[in-house]
Amino acid sequence: MEEQNQGKTLEFNIHFRKGRNGCNQLRIGDAPEPSDLPVGRVPRITRLLALAIKLDGMIECGEAKDYAELAVLGHVSRARITQIMGLLQLAPDIQEKILFLNPVREGREPIRMKHIAPIAKLACWKEQRTAWRRLAL
């Protein structure tokens, strides 16, 4: 019996992309233009605030019952969930500024949880704004 596929070639474009932990990932399709690639990384505090917003939504819609259930789902301690959810106590304008922080191009991040947690514990938004300005971004 003669092979039907002789002489046929499949062609498609591939490219490599840096994945987690610096590992290369094989991707199908043309490589994105260099101008389309983001420069730097999203600050950790931005990711944590986005996570807090997501987790709050999960509680609101009934996907999770409480912080304890979120801790189990996220494989973290209840204390860590409480820390993360504490970011929701920030004034809305501060949350917005955190969500739109510039990407970190290299080195340590200028704003970390240890800087923000004390601000989030302040009950008065006016005091929070004053403390935020003191961070001297």
Steps between C-alpha positions, in 0.01 A plus 500: 500500500644833398515790751260785421702765689829469313634829375268716712643756741336683786625852556419745778674779689623454854683718749635475853386708793640529849264333744497468877836453664673607179416178313449526127153412373429393143216701347324451168464806276710801416700660778344823628656824391751627757289814555203279598689335783461653846815647649560387855272308733179585680585604857419238762288744701289558187450126457408463868241777482351346185486167682325663797239645265451159337472321835252758627291435190512127569357557849239746370364258238513198731787310335675505838339521843771683695873571534560152640362343183707737285809398696432133429437571131817708473720269709596786729432585862193689616736769628641549149150530355421760767817692405409497131136592562616789720601679178129550433491742796708751303334811364369440145741754346798327665377164372480648152856633523623158613318325217662733246856504637769498235655162421818413688783483248768359726602460861284533809152636485467851643171429680452179696236360730698610804458861383129471420367285788540776765323747272210260446457470878429874531124547535487849350548528123643850544774357725557221248551755223748694714696181575488401131652835399780443755608191304644753252426319178 
